[in-house]
PDB file of C-alpha atoms in Angstrom:
ATOM      1  CA  UNK D  24     110.785  14.864-121.555  1.00  0.00           C
ATOM      2  CA  UNK D  25     107.103  13.984-121.550  1.00  0.00           C
ATOM      3  CA  UNK D  26     104.448  13.893-124.223  1.00  0.00           C
ATOM      4  CA  UNK D  27     100.722  13.473-124.429  1.00  0.00           C
ATOM      5  CA  UNK D  28      97.952  13.632-126.983  1.00  0.00           C
ATOM      6  CA  UNK D  29      96.308  17.031-127.151  1.00  0.00           C
ATOM      7  CA  UNK D  30      93.131  18.631-128.416  1.00  0.00           C
ATOM      8  CA  UNK D  31      92.505  18.772-132.176  1.00  0.00           C
ATOM      9  CA  UNK D  32      95.022  20.852-134.083  1.00  0.00           C
ATOM     10  CA  UNK D  33      95.441  22.105-137.630  1.00  0.00           C
ATOM     11  CA  UNK D  34      98.456  22.640-139.820  1.00  0.00           C
ATOM     12  CA  UNK D  35      98.510  25.892-141.767  1.00  0.00           C
ATOM     13  CA  UNK D  36     100.891  25.957-144.724  1.00  0.00           C
ATOM     14  CA  UNK D  37     101.848  29.142-146.566  1.00  0.00           C
ATOM     15  CA  UNK D  38     104.062  29.248-149.655  1.00  0.00           C
ATOM     16  CA  UNK D  39     105.496  32.747-149.870  1.00  0.00           C
ATOM     17  CA  UNK D  40     108.054  34.634-151.936  1.00  0.00           C
ATOM     18  CA  UNK D  41     111.360  34.204-150.087  1.00  0.00           C
ATOM     19  CA  UNK D  42     112.026  36.966-147.592  1.00  0.00           C
ATOM     20  CA  UNK D  43     108.430  37.685-146.764  1.00  0.00           C
ATOM     21  CA  UNK D  44     108.556  35.233-143.857  1.00  0.00           C
ATOM     22  CA  UNK D  45     111.329  37.108-142.023  1.00  0.00           C
ATOM     23  CA  UNK D  46     109.051  39.912-140.844  1.00  0.00           C
ATOM     24  CA  UNK D  47     106.138  37.574-140.220  1.00  0.00           C
ATOM     25  CA  UNK D  48     107.797  35.117-137.817  1.00  0.00           C
ATOM     26  CA  UNK D  49     108.505  37.533-134.952  1.00  0.00           C
ATOM     27  CA  UNK D  50     104.974  38.865-135.274  1.00  0.00           C
ATOM     28  CA  UNK D  51     103.516  35.381-134.976  1.00  0.00           C
ATOM     29  CA  UNK D  52     105.404  34.994-131.709  1.00  0.00           C
ATOM     30  CA  UNK D  53     104.806  38.494-130.329  1.00  0.00           C
ATOM     31  CA  UNK D  54     101.254  39.167-131.460  1.00  0.00           C
ATOM     32  CA  UNK D  55      99.688  35.705-131.475  1.00  0.00           C
ATOM     33  CA  UNK D  56     101.900  33.746-129.090  1.00  0.00           C
ATOM     34  CA  UNK D  57     102.598  31.160-131.794  1.00  0.00           C
ATOM     35  CA  UNK D  58     105.863  29.334-131.147  1.00  0.00           C
ATOM     36  CA  UNK D  59     105.219  26.157-133.088  1.00  0.00           C
ATOM     37  CA  UNK D  60     106.213  26.666-136.712  1.00  0.00           C
ATOM     38  CA  UNK D  61     108.715  25.483-139.304  1.00  0.00           C
ATOM     39  CA  UNK D  62     110.278  27.333-142.229  1.00  0.00           C
ATOM     40  CA  UNK D  63     111.893  25.748-145.269  1.00  0.00           C
ATOM     41  CA  UNK D  64     112.873  26.902-148.724  1.00  0.00           C
ATOM     42  CA  UNK D  65     112.160  25.497-152.170  1.00  0.00           C
ATOM     43  CA  UNK D  66     112.079  26.533-155.795  1.00  0.00           C
ATOM     44  CA  UNK D  67     108.891  26.745-157.752  1.00  0.00           C
ATOM     45  CA  UNK D  68     107.137  28.093-160.802  1.00  0.00           C
ATOM     46  CA  UNK D  69     103.818  29.854-160.721  1.00  0.00           C
ATOM     47  CA  UNK D  70     101.372  29.652-163.566  1.00  0.00           C
ATOM     48  CA  UNK D  71     101.116  33.407-163.830  1.00  0.00           C
ATOM     49  CA  UNK D  72     104.359  35.015-162.723  1.00  0.00           C
ATOM     50  CA  UNK D  73     106.378  38.072-163.700  1.00  0.00           C
ATOM     51  CA  UNK D  74     109.105  35.693-164.987  1.00  0.00           C
ATOM     52  CA  UNK D  75     106.771  33.813-167.325  1.00  0.00           C
ATOM     53  CA  UNK D  76     107.688  35.932-170.349  1.00  0.00           C
ATOM     54  CA  UNK D  77     111.286  34.656-170.070  1.00  0.00           C
ATOM     55  CA  UNK D  78     110.217  31.118-170.893  1.00  0.00           C
ATOM     56  CA  UNK D  79     109.437  27.823-169.251  1.00  0.00           C
ATOM     57  CA  UNK D  80     111.695  26.745-166.461  1.00  0.00           C
ATOM     58  CA  UNK D  81     112.214  30.066-164.724  1.00  0.00           C
ATOM     59  CA  UNK D  82     111.931  29.393-161.052  1.00  0.00           C
ATOM     60  CA  UNK D  83     111.865  31.564-157.978  1.00  0.00           C
ATOM     61  CA  UNK D  84     112.779  30.687-154.446  1.00  0.00           C
ATOM     62  CA  UNK D  85     109.887  30.281-152.040  1.00  0.00           C
ATOM     63  CA  UNK D  86     109.597  30.101-148.284  1.00  0.00           C
ATOM     64  CA  UNK D  87     107.352  27.364-146.970  1.00  0.00           C
ATOM     65  CA  UNK D  88     105.918  28.198-143.577  1.00  0.00           C
ATOM     66  CA  UNK D  89     103.992  25.589-141.603  1.00  0.00           C
ATOM     67  CA  UNK D  90     102.277  26.488-138.358  1.00  0.00           C
ATOM     68  CA  UNK D  91     100.694  24.114-135.863  1.00  0.00           C
ATOM     69  CA  UNK D  92      97.703  25.657-134.062  1.00  0.00           C
ATOM     70  CA  UNK D  93      94.822  24.465-131.922  1.00  0.00           C
ATOM     71  CA  UNK D  94      91.715  24.011-134.022  1.00  0.00           C
ATOM     72  CA  UNK D  95      89.794  26.830-132.325  1.00  0.00           C
ATOM     73  CA  UNK D  96      92.554  29.349-133.217  1.00  0.00           C
ATOM     74  CA  UNK D  97      93.093  28.152-136.791  1.00  0.00           C
ATOM     75  CA  UNK D  98      90.867  30.739-138.469  1.00  0.00           C
ATOM     76  CA  UNK D  99      92.431  33.623-136.531  1.00  0.00           C
ATOM     77  CA  UNK D 100      95.979  32.531-137.382  1.00  0.00           C
ATOM     78  CA  UNK D 101      95.076  31.746-140.994  1.00  0.00           C
ATOM     79  CA  UNK D 102      93.639  35.241-141.508  1.00  0.00           C
ATOM     80  CA  UNK D 103      96.633  36.863-139.783  1.00  0.00           C
ATOM     81  CA  UNK D 104      99.096  35.133-142.109  1.00  0.00           C
ATOM     82  CA  UNK D 105      96.893  35.698-145.166  1.00  0.00           C
ATOM     83  CA  UNK D 106      96.753  39.457-144.717  1.00  0.00           C
ATOM     84  CA  UNK D 107     100.089  40.173-143.014  1.00  0.00           C
ATOM     85  CA  UNK D 108     102.114  38.131-145.538  1.00  0.00           C
ATOM     86  CA  UNK D 109     100.233  39.855-148.424  1.00  0.00           C
ATOM     87  CA  UNK D 110      98.951  36.582-149.798  1.00  0.00           C
ATOM     88  CA  UNK D 111      95.853  38.502-150.796  1.00  0.00           C
ATOM     89  CA  UNK D 112      97.993  40.498-153.264  1.00  0.00           C
ATOM     90  CA  UNK D 113      99.009  39.392-156.790  1.00  0.00           C
ATOM     91  CA  UNK D 114     101.999  37.001-156.651  1.00  0.00           C
ATOM     92  CA  UNK D 115     101.628  36.927-152.882  1.00  0.00           C
ATOM     93  CA  UNK D 116     101.760  33.154-152.623  1.00  0.00           C
ATOM     94  CA  UNK D 117      99.209  30.599-151.529  1.00  0.00           C
ATOM     95  CA  UNK D 118      98.140  28.897-148.363  1.00  0.00           C
ATOM     96  CA  UNK D 119      95.944  26.109-147.062  1.00  0.00           C
ATOM     97  CA  UNK D 120      95.134  24.349-143.831  1.00  0.00           C
ATOM     98  CA  UNK D 121      94.172  20.842-142.848  1.00  0.00           C
ATOM     99  CA  UNK D 122      93.380  18.983-139.646  1.00  0.00           C
ATOM    100  CA  UNK D 123      95.797  16.611-137.972  1.00  0.00           C
ATOM    101  CA  UNK D 124      94.656  13.089-137.222  1.00  0.00           C
ATOM    102  CA  UNK D 125      96.921  12.880-134.182  1.00  0.00           C
ATOM    103  CA  UNK D 126      99.649  14.907-132.559  1.00  0.00           C
ATOM    104  CA  UNK D 127     101.745  15.064-129.436  1.00  0.00           C
ATOM    105  CA  UNK D 128     103.230  17.864-127.407  1.00  0.00           C
ATOM    106  CA  UNK D 129     106.778  17.540-126.181  1.00  0.00           C
ATOM    107  CA  UNK D 130     107.626  19.496-123.073  1.00  0.00           C
ATOM    108  CA  UNK D 131     110.998  20.092-121.527  1.00  0.00           C
ATOM    109  CA  UNK D 132     110.779  19.193-117.824  1.00  0.00           C
ATOM    110  CA  UNK D 133     110.919  21.921-115.213  1.00  0.00           C
ATOM    111  CA  UNK D 134     114.318  22.292-113.599  1.00  0.00           C
ATOM    112  CA  UNK D 135     112.768  21.847-110.144  1.00  0.00           C
ATOM    113  CA  UNK D 136     111.513  18.403-111.206  1.00  0.00           C
ATOM    114  CA  UNK D 137     115.063  17.285-111.994  1.00  0.00           C
ATOM    115  CA  UNK D 138     116.595  18.343-108.657  1.00  0.00           C
TER     116      UNK D 138
END
């Protein structure tokens, strides 16, 4: 395994209603060639949600998607997620991006190198 410092990258984070990420992930791989992402789940409360009328404390499960992209592709990937995950719709979630101060790429060695 080898690693090296790369060009500037950004982290894009999207907090989505759970389930919305399942259709998005294969499209990130197939349509944008993105294969560097993480998905986790958490509970949260929005300020204006359909469950608000039930009282304080109602939570919904969210998917948290983080994507690592080269800085020059960040806008393209951000817009793709924003529109394809329906974040532009009411209760669609939220997202943000920020630069990384440093990062490394880990590569699995070629099989020929090991023989």
